[in-house]
Amino acid sequence: MKPYLSQNDPDPTKRKSLLERKQGEYEFDHDFLPPIAMLKDVPSIENFSTKYIAERTIETAELPINMLAVKTRSLWDPLDELQDYEDYFQVLPKPHVIKTYQTDDSFSEQRLCGVNPLVLRQIKAMPPDFAFTIQELQNKFGDSINLQDKLAKGNLYVADYRPLAFVKGGTYERGKKFLPTPIAFFCWRSSGFSDRGQLVPIVIQINPTAGKQSQMVTPFDDPLVWFHAKLCVQIADANHHEMSSHLCRTHFVMEPFAIVTARQLAENHPLNLLLKPHFRFMLANNELGRQRLVNRGGPVDELLAGTLQESLQIVVNAYEEWSLDQFALPTELKNRGVDDVNNLPHYPYRDDGMLLWNVIKNFVSEYLKIYYKTPADLTEDFELQAWAQELVSNSGGRVKGVSSTIGTLEQLVDIATAVIFTCGPQHSAVNYPQYEYMTFMPNMPLAAYKQITPEGTIPDRKNLISYLPPPKQTADQLTVLFILAAYRYDRLGYYDDKFEDKEAQDVIVTFQQNLNGVERQIELNNKSRLIDYSYLKPRLVTNSISV
Ligand code: MN
C-alpha cells in the first residue's frame, strides 16, 4: 500500500468513500463506563487471528494440568501455613519472589521494579492530612536516622493509597472482603547494596483515615506486625495496579486512539501505517475484557477487594486524572519527583523505560520526517487535523493532553511517541510481571479476607493466614493472572506487514538496531541490580496491548 498524506492521494474520491465506510464500522460508545470513550462493536477485521489463538492456546496448555493437580490436594487440606500457598505450583514454575517476599528488600524493590512501579512519590513536606508530624515520626527512630534532614534533602518517598479509601469492600461466599488503604514511607539511604545506596521502608500507617487512632508501624515492631503492615500495602497496590495502572492507564486510555485512527486516517495514511501494528488486537482484547473480566460475577468482581462498582470507580478516577502529556514517561517521572538519577540512583523501571522512550521517539521522529517536510504538510493534511479534532472531542475520543489542531512536527512526534510507548513498553511493564508477583498469594493478594484493625495488631501466625484468599480465590487469581501474562504475540519494532517506502524500511532497521543496543544496556544494568529487571527488555516487549 503506497502511503500518501490525505492532500496528496492520487485517488481522493476512492479514499474518501473507504474512510466513510470505516466510520460506519467503528462507532463510539460512551455509556459502558462513563465518561470513558470505547468502541461500540468490534469489526471482524480487528478479531484475533488464528495464529494468535493457536499460539496462545499452546502457551497456556500447562494451566489445566497444574490446576487439576492442585485441586485434588486443596480439597482435603485447608490452608494453614504460608508455605501451603507454594503447593499451587505443581506444574507451573514457582515465582522467584517466594524466596524473598518477606524481606524489606523485596518490598522496596517491588516499588521500583515490580508489577506496579508507578506509585512511589518523593515528598518535600509531610503529606497533607497525615496525622503525625515529622518529629513524631523521628521519635520512633531515636538517633539511627535523621528524618528532618532526609526530608530536606528529598530522600523521603511515599506510596500513598488513601485515594482508594472510598472502597468499602465486596463480598464472597463466606463473608466480606476488605481493602486496606495505607500510606507507606520509604527512605533513600546512601549506604547499602553495592555502595550504591538503597531504598528502605521506614513507616507504614495501615489506616490513615483513622488519624492518630491508627499507629505507625515500623521495621522495629514485632516481625508479624510489620509483615502484616507490608501485606496491607501489597493488597492496596494490587488493586491500584489492576484497575488504575493496567486496565485504565494502558488498555482503556489507548482505545480511543485506535478508534479515531481507524475512523479518520485512510489505511494508506503514513500515520495510520505507523500506529496500526501498535493497536493490533487491542480492540478485540478490550472487548473480551469487558465481557469476561469486569462483568458481574467475573474475575474483577470475584477477586478484587471492592464491589464490582467500587473497582470500576477506581478505573474512572484513574481515567479522570490521566492525560497523554502528563503521563508521557519523562513528565510522569518528573511529576512524582523520581526523575533525578542523582537523587534516586536506583529505579529500574525509569532507567530502562527512558532508554526505550528515547529510541521510540527517535524512530517516530525520523519516520514522520519522511512525510512531513514543511509545516504546510501538516496543516494541509485534513485527515490528520480531523484525527486530532476527533481525539479530543466530547462526541469522540475525549482524550486530554492533546491539542485539537496539529501545527508542528514536534507536537505530532510527542503524541505518537507517547501512544507507542504506552501500547508497547508501558503495557508490557504492568502486564507481564503479573505472574511473578501476583500468583503467590502471600506476596500480593487482590483482597483481604478479614477486617484490618486500625492498630494493625496480629496475635499469631494463624491469624495472618486468615487475611489471605481462601483456596478457591487463590486458584482463580493464579489462573486469571497466568492467562494474562503467559503469551506474547510479537516483539517491539518487528512488524508483520512490510512498509512499502524504502525510506521507512531504513528507519525501521535503525529502530531495530537501537532496540538491540537497549537490550545490551539493560543486561549491563542488571549486573548491578539486586534482582534482574527484564520486563522492559525490548525482546520481551510487545508492540501492542494484545493480552
Ligand atoms: Mn493487559
XYZ file of C-alpha atoms and ligand atoms in Angstrom:
548
model
C 0.000 0.000 0.000
C 1.631 3.213 -1.195
C 1.484 5.798 1.598
C 0.120 9.275 0.879
C -0.831 12.190 3.057
C -4.521 12.993 2.537
C -3.827 16.077 0.381
C -1.527 14.133 -1.981
C -3.556 10.999 -2.721
C -3.931 10.406 -6.495
C -7.418 8.959 -5.934
C -9.125 11.194 -3.348
C -12.662 10.040 -4.227
C -11.949 6.393 -3.545
C -10.024 7.299 -0.405
C -12.923 9.337 0.913
C -15.502 6.591 0.335
C -13.295 3.921 2.002
C -12.898 6.177 5.016
C -16.650 6.808 5.224
C -17.202 3.057 5.357
C -14.738 2.808 8.260
C -16.668 5.475 10.127
C -19.738 3.254 9.948
C -17.801 0.256 11.229
C -16.051 1.929 14.179
C -18.539 3.750 16.380
C -18.087 5.241 19.839
C -19.818 4.003 22.964
C -19.716 6.487 25.854
C -22.137 4.574 28.067
C -20.333 1.375 29.069
C -18.202 3.114 31.702
C -18.855 6.864 31.506
C -17.141 9.108 30.703
C -14.608 6.785 29.006
C -14.850 6.577 25.207
C -14.982 2.985 23.998
C -15.822 1.050 20.854
C -19.431 0.006 20.220
C -18.919 -3.164 18.139
C -15.633 -4.777 17.145
C -15.338 -5.037 13.334
C -14.381 -8.567 12.241
C -11.061 -7.362 10.804
C -9.973 -6.493 14.376
C -10.566 -10.015 15.704
C -7.796 -12.297 16.989
C -6.114 -14.190 14.164
C -5.923 -17.992 14.024
C -2.167 -17.687 14.640
C -2.849 -15.670 17.792
C -5.467 -18.106 19.082
C -3.400 -21.215 18.305
C -0.211 -19.844 19.882
C -1.966 -18.515 22.949
C -3.693 -21.869 23.477
C -0.351 -23.662 23.379
C 1.231 -21.171 25.804
C -1.482 -21.828 28.368
C -1.648 -25.638 27.949
C 0.062 -26.392 31.251
C -2.517 -24.495 33.269
C -5.307 -27.122 33.409
C -2.768 -29.830 34.260
C -1.424 -27.666 37.074
C -4.851 -26.796 38.462
C -6.018 -30.397 38.396
C -3.022 -31.394 40.484
C -3.779 -28.574 42.934
C -7.483 -29.151 43.310
C -7.304 -32.767 44.415
C -4.973 -31.641 47.155
C -6.576 -28.494 48.499
C -9.927 -30.158 48.890
C -8.524 -32.157 51.811
C -6.007 -29.714 53.215
C -7.250 -26.307 54.222
C -4.560 -23.640 54.065
C -2.981 -23.086 57.422
C 0.614 -22.151 56.676
C 2.061 -19.516 54.355
C 4.096 -22.264 52.653
C 0.859 -24.041 51.704
C 0.413 -21.413 49.004
C 3.500 -22.813 47.283
C 1.574 -26.004 46.610
C -0.440 -24.201 43.951
C 2.579 -24.518 41.680
C 2.506 -28.201 40.806
C 3.491 -27.992 37.151
C 3.839 -24.245 36.653
C 7.143 -22.686 37.760
C 7.313 -21.190 41.228
C 7.704 -17.407 41.164
C 11.146 -16.303 42.365
C 9.537 -13.892 44.813
C 8.561 -16.884 47.002
C 12.144 -16.919 48.293
C 12.285 -13.228 49.203
C 8.794 -11.787 49.665
C 9.082 -11.462 53.448
C 12.193 -9.275 53.235
C 12.225 -5.482 53.236
C 14.487 -5.596 50.174
C 11.820 -7.368 48.144
C 9.160 -4.967 49.443
C 11.208 -1.919 48.363
C 12.262 -3.409 45.040
C 8.620 -4.008 44.148
C 8.045 -0.235 44.341
C 10.912 0.285 41.861
C 10.731 -2.691 39.503
C 7.727 -4.813 40.469
C 4.354 -5.153 38.793
C 3.325 -1.578 39.640
C 6.410 0.675 39.769
C 4.210 3.762 39.389
C 3.110 4.798 42.863
C 6.299 5.857 44.686
C 6.458 9.627 45.035
C 9.052 11.979 46.516
C 7.839 14.208 49.345
C 9.213 17.645 50.228
C 6.915 18.049 53.261
C 4.737 15.686 55.263
C 1.790 14.558 53.110
C -1.400 16.627 53.532
C -3.813 15.246 56.160
C -1.189 12.916 57.560
C -1.833 12.589 61.305
C 1.751 12.651 62.558
C 4.462 15.288 62.398
C 7.987 14.597 61.226
C 9.082 14.949 64.867
C 6.636 12.244 65.990
C 7.998 10.047 63.241
C 11.540 10.873 64.318
C 10.743 9.795 67.887
C 10.165 6.269 66.590
C 13.736 6.100 65.324
C 15.910 7.704 68.001
C 19.337 8.627 66.658
C 19.531 5.914 63.991
C 18.363 8.250 61.230
C 17.725 11.997 60.855
C 14.363 12.207 59.109
C 14.195 16.016 59.065
C 17.466 16.009 57.175
C 16.271 13.246 54.831
C 13.086 15.195 54.104
C 15.041 18.374 53.375
C 17.359 16.518 51.006
C 14.457 14.948 49.113
C 15.294 11.438 50.252
C 11.848 10.559 51.581
C 9.217 8.885 49.445
C 5.691 7.637 49.955
C 3.376 5.071 48.445
C 0.030 6.592 49.314
C -3.120 4.508 48.790
C -5.509 6.866 50.597
C -7.315 7.768 47.336
C -8.707 4.200 47.358
C -10.299 4.662 50.792
C -13.796 5.049 49.293
C -13.755 1.276 48.642
C -15.752 -0.399 51.411
C -15.287 -3.948 50.132
C -17.231 -6.585 48.254
C -18.408 -9.998 49.380
C -17.591 -13.648 48.712
C -19.373 -16.927 49.575
C -18.375 -16.810 53.235
C -18.428 -13.125 54.044
C -16.845 -9.773 53.283
C -13.649 -8.715 51.527
C -11.618 -5.692 52.621
C -9.259 -3.163 51.089
C -6.621 -1.643 53.352
C -5.565 1.805 52.092
C -2.292 2.516 53.883
C 0.410 5.080 53.414
C 3.964 3.748 53.391
C 7.115 5.861 53.860
C 10.447 4.977 52.320
C 13.878 6.472 52.727
C 16.743 6.516 50.252
C 19.925 5.850 52.191
C 23.299 6.182 50.562
C 24.799 3.076 52.152
C 23.522 -0.361 51.323
C 23.566 -2.531 48.245
C 26.934 -2.403 46.411
C 27.741 1.024 47.894
C 25.119 2.396 45.582
C 22.606 3.016 48.333
C 19.131 1.604 48.594
C 15.502 2.367 49.263
C 14.254 1.126 52.625
C 10.732 1.093 54.092
C 10.581 3.014 57.372
C 6.950 3.506 58.384
C 3.543 2.190 57.396
C 0.312 3.634 58.688
C -2.293 0.996 57.885
C -5.423 3.073 58.180
C -4.563 6.763 57.727
C -8.228 7.813 57.585
C -8.443 6.917 61.310
C -5.910 9.667 62.086
C -3.874 9.099 65.236
C -6.068 6.100 66.104
C -4.013 4.146 63.594
C -0.476 3.555 64.820
C 2.662 3.921 62.792
C 4.241 0.505 62.257
C 7.993 0.272 61.719
C 10.550 -2.475 60.968
C 11.380 -2.391 64.708
C 7.926 -3.717 65.631
C 7.163 -7.410 66.038
C 8.036 -9.166 62.750
C 4.454 -10.380 62.266
C 3.034 -6.910 62.879
C 5.497 -5.470 60.350
C 4.772 -8.210 57.814
C 1.036 -7.610 58.185
C 1.564 -3.882 57.540
C 3.570 -4.637 54.399
C 0.874 -7.080 53.282
C -1.690 -4.268 53.570
C 0.450 -2.172 51.213
C 0.719 -5.087 48.799
C -3.079 -5.587 48.730
C -3.703 -1.889 48.084
C -1.017 -1.891 45.402
C -2.588 -4.927 43.700
C -5.938 -3.143 43.395
C -4.274 0.067 42.225
C -2.262 -1.945 39.728
C -5.125 -3.800 38.068
C -7.736 -1.043 37.920
C -5.557 2.060 37.558
C -2.113 1.286 36.108
C -3.089 -1.697 33.975
C -6.726 -1.679 32.864
C -7.288 2.074 32.804
C -3.927 3.639 32.005
C -2.941 1.234 29.249
C -5.938 -0.735 27.886
C -8.695 1.860 28.178
C -6.815 5.118 27.571
C -5.372 3.763 24.330
C -8.711 2.544 22.947
C -9.844 5.979 21.660
C -6.590 6.333 19.707
C -7.256 3.056 17.878
C -10.872 4.032 17.135
C -10.078 7.543 15.889
C -7.125 6.319 13.816
C -9.386 3.819 12.020
C -12.130 6.421 11.518
C -10.113 9.453 10.427
C -6.914 8.233 8.751
C -7.075 6.297 5.499
C -5.378 2.905 5.571
C -2.550 4.285 3.423
C -2.042 7.356 5.617
C 1.567 7.244 6.885
C 0.485 7.844 10.492
C -2.110 5.062 10.302
C 0.574 2.702 8.921
C 2.894 3.694 11.777
C 0.359 3.245 14.587
C -1.686 0.286 13.371
C 0.699 -2.507 14.490
C 0.698 -0.907 17.932
C -3.087 -1.304 18.134
C -3.125 -4.912 16.879
C -5.801 -6.991 18.662
C -6.288 -4.288 21.325
C -9.903 -3.549 20.425
C -10.832 -7.261 20.423
C -8.846 -7.778 23.615
C -10.520 -4.857 25.412
C -13.948 -6.103 24.350
C -13.052 -9.530 25.750
C -12.047 -7.804 28.989
C -15.392 -6.014 29.179
C -17.259 -9.294 28.656
C -15.129 -11.650 30.738
C -13.100 -9.652 33.273
C -15.208 -6.750 34.507
C -18.570 -8.491 34.077
C -20.838 -9.252 37.057
C -19.520 -12.413 38.738
C -16.306 -12.212 36.678
C -12.727 -12.170 37.991
C -12.631 -8.480 38.995
C -15.920 -8.899 40.890
C -14.766 -12.148 42.496
C -11.124 -11.396 43.280
C -10.556 -7.685 43.796
C -11.294 -6.161 47.180
C -14.135 -3.831 46.273
C -17.597 -4.445 44.931
C -17.569 -4.501 41.133
C -18.910 -0.958 41.106
C -16.194 0.236 43.515
C -13.452 -1.383 41.433
C -14.814 0.258 38.302
C -14.852 3.566 40.169
C -11.068 3.159 40.662
C -10.850 2.894 36.858
C -12.928 6.040 36.357
C -10.922 8.005 38.943
C -7.667 6.932 37.294
C -9.111 7.989 33.931
C -10.130 11.433 35.194
C -6.561 12.171 36.299
C -4.934 10.827 33.150
C -3.819 12.871 30.169
C -1.464 11.930 27.362
C 1.016 14.755 28.024
C 1.193 14.454 31.838
C 1.618 10.687 31.587
C 4.292 10.809 28.922
C 7.151 8.992 30.676
C 9.614 11.889 31.229
C 6.835 14.175 32.523
C 5.186 11.468 34.618
C 8.508 10.707 36.347
C 9.066 14.407 36.999
C 5.553 14.773 38.426
C 6.325 12.082 41.008
C 9.741 13.580 41.794
C 11.564 10.401 40.788
C 13.241 11.617 37.595
C 16.549 12.700 39.155
C 19.128 9.915 38.822
C 21.408 11.555 41.383
C 18.669 11.758 43.964
C 17.246 8.283 43.345
C 20.111 6.337 41.728
C 18.255 3.019 41.583
C 14.956 2.864 39.692
C 14.960 0.153 37.004
C 11.521 0.995 35.553
C 12.650 4.589 34.997
C 16.109 3.790 33.683
C 15.088 1.034 31.262
C 11.894 2.870 30.354
C 13.788 6.027 29.374
C 16.114 4.014 27.127
C 13.059 2.733 25.252
C 11.331 6.115 25.278
C 14.324 7.724 23.590
C 14.711 5.150 20.812
C 10.949 5.179 20.139
C 10.973 8.978 19.968
C 13.889 8.905 17.547
C 12.131 6.305 15.380
C 8.834 8.206 15.316
C 10.599 11.447 14.514
C 12.670 10.010 11.640
C 9.645 8.202 10.209
C 7.325 11.231 10.268
C 10.019 13.467 8.757
C 9.831 11.348 5.591
C 6.269 12.555 5.013
C 6.043 15.911 6.771
C 8.739 18.148 5.349
C 7.158 21.555 5.903
C 4.597 22.940 8.388
C 2.158 23.197 5.462
C 2.328 19.422 5.009
C 0.797 19.172 8.473
C -1.793 21.937 8.274
C -2.990 20.852 4.808
C -3.346 17.221 5.891
C -7.101 17.391 6.506
C -7.266 13.787 7.724
C -4.601 14.496 10.363
C -6.451 17.602 11.523
C -9.752 15.675 11.688
C -7.910 12.973 13.645
C -6.694 15.454 16.268
C -10.110 17.073 16.437
C -11.969 13.794 16.974
C -9.407 12.583 19.536
C -10.307 15.458 21.857
C -13.979 15.978 21.006
C -16.671 15.119 23.526
C -18.568 13.066 20.953
C -15.308 11.297 20.036
C -12.239 10.165 21.960
C -12.439 12.628 24.887
C -8.630 12.470 25.131
C -6.948 15.035 27.371
C -3.449 16.400 26.877
C -3.662 16.529 23.085
C -4.208 19.677 21.023
C -7.193 19.759 18.648
C -5.008 21.128 15.846
C -1.538 19.985 14.895
C 0.774 22.738 13.701
C 4.249 21.384 14.304
C 6.064 18.124 13.765
C 7.229 18.122 17.421
C 3.594 18.055 18.534
C 2.865 15.020 16.396
C 6.101 13.276 17.442
C 5.168 13.758 21.104
C 1.714 12.260 20.603
C 2.876 9.266 18.543
C 5.788 8.561 20.916
C 3.512 8.546 23.961
C 0.995 6.301 22.191
C 3.574 3.753 21.022
C 5.319 3.778 24.410
C 2.018 3.190 26.237
C 0.873 0.390 23.902
C 4.302 -1.264 23.922
C 6.675 -0.853 26.891
C 4.203 0.587 29.400
C 1.687 -2.202 28.927
C 4.407 -4.861 28.974
C 5.815 -3.382 32.200
C 2.497 -3.777 34.019
C 1.144 -6.873 32.260
C 3.907 -9.477 32.194
C 5.108 -9.248 35.837
C 1.627 -10.335 36.958
C 2.708 -13.985 37.074
C 5.867 -13.382 39.082
C 4.366 -11.055 41.675
C 0.649 -11.762 41.865
C 0.158 -15.528 41.689
C 1.736 -16.381 45.056
C -0.892 -15.098 47.480
C 1.300 -14.214 50.484
C 3.134 -11.693 48.290
C 0.217 -9.913 46.652
C -3.378 -10.988 47.127
C -6.084 -8.929 45.416
C -8.169 -8.619 48.597
C -8.041 -9.048 52.368
C -10.477 -11.606 53.759
C -10.518 -10.247 57.276
C -11.124 -6.749 58.590
C -7.959 -4.743 59.038
C -7.796 -3.353 62.553
C -6.635 0.269 62.857
C -3.968 -0.781 65.334
C -2.669 -3.429 62.996
C -2.047 -5.867 65.808
C -1.633 -9.513 64.858
C -1.719 -12.001 67.715
C -0.371 -15.049 65.868
C 0.564 -16.644 62.554
C -2.762 -18.407 62.155
C -4.432 -15.028 62.254
C -2.221 -13.754 59.444
C -3.383 -16.551 57.121
C -6.997 -15.544 57.661
C -6.325 -12.278 55.778
C -5.287 -14.213 52.686
C -7.550 -15.630 49.945
C -9.229 -18.989 50.596
C -8.488 -21.953 48.276
C -10.992 -21.104 45.531
C -9.935 -17.449 45.236
C -6.297 -18.496 45.361
C -6.757 -20.891 42.448
C -8.761 -18.319 40.491
C -6.281 -15.462 40.993
C -3.440 -17.720 39.877
C -5.432 -18.909 36.858
C -6.502 -15.480 35.624
C -3.122 -13.824 36.086
C -1.288 -16.736 34.489
C -3.532 -16.445 31.421
C -2.982 -12.666 31.214
C 0.803 -12.928 31.390
C 1.603 -16.131 29.502
C 1.574 -15.041 25.879
C 3.456 -12.537 23.759
C 2.137 -12.105 20.233
C 5.036 -10.123 18.763
C 8.061 -8.025 19.568
C 8.542 -4.259 19.678
C 9.802 -2.840 16.396
C 9.238 -6.007 14.364
C 6.194 -5.723 12.132
C 4.042 -8.329 10.341
C 3.450 -6.112 7.332
C 6.315 -4.718 5.342
C 6.431 -0.935 4.935
C 6.411 -0.078 1.215
C 8.615 3.018 1.208
C 12.327 2.278 1.160
C 13.000 5.246 3.460
C 10.534 3.873 6.005
C 12.185 0.454 5.845
C 15.561 2.040 6.570
C 14.146 3.917 9.552
C 12.751 0.638 10.912
C 16.106 -1.125 10.525
C 17.754 1.659 12.522
C 14.994 1.351 15.144
C 15.671 -2.390 15.453
C 19.412 -1.773 15.791
C 18.757 0.792 18.511
C 16.475 -1.661 20.298
C 19.286 -4.221 20.269
C 21.507 -1.576 21.847
C 18.909 -1.047 24.565
C 18.767 -4.821 25.133
C 22.529 -4.907 25.781
C 22.369 -1.835 28.021
C 19.617 -3.399 30.149
C 21.657 -6.587 30.509
C 24.509 -4.410 31.730
C 22.174 -2.519 34.095
C 21.007 -5.828 35.547
C 24.543 -6.724 36.599
C 24.420 -4.017 39.263
C 20.900 -4.779 40.461
C 19.723 -6.842 43.408
C 17.241 -8.629 41.143
C 17.102 -8.655 37.345
C 14.525 -6.404 35.739
C 13.671 -7.986 32.406
C 10.183 -6.706 31.648
C 11.437 -3.773 29.571
C 13.986 -5.760 27.614
C 12.951 -4.962 24.016
C 12.773 -8.667 23.129
C 10.095 -9.153 25.792
C 8.110 -6.016 24.981
C 5.193 -6.412 22.586
C 4.057 -3.843 20.029
C 0.514 -3.667 21.312
C -1.912 -4.291 24.154
C -2.712 -7.705 22.723
C -3.276 -9.557 26.023
Mn -3.033 -6.445 29.700
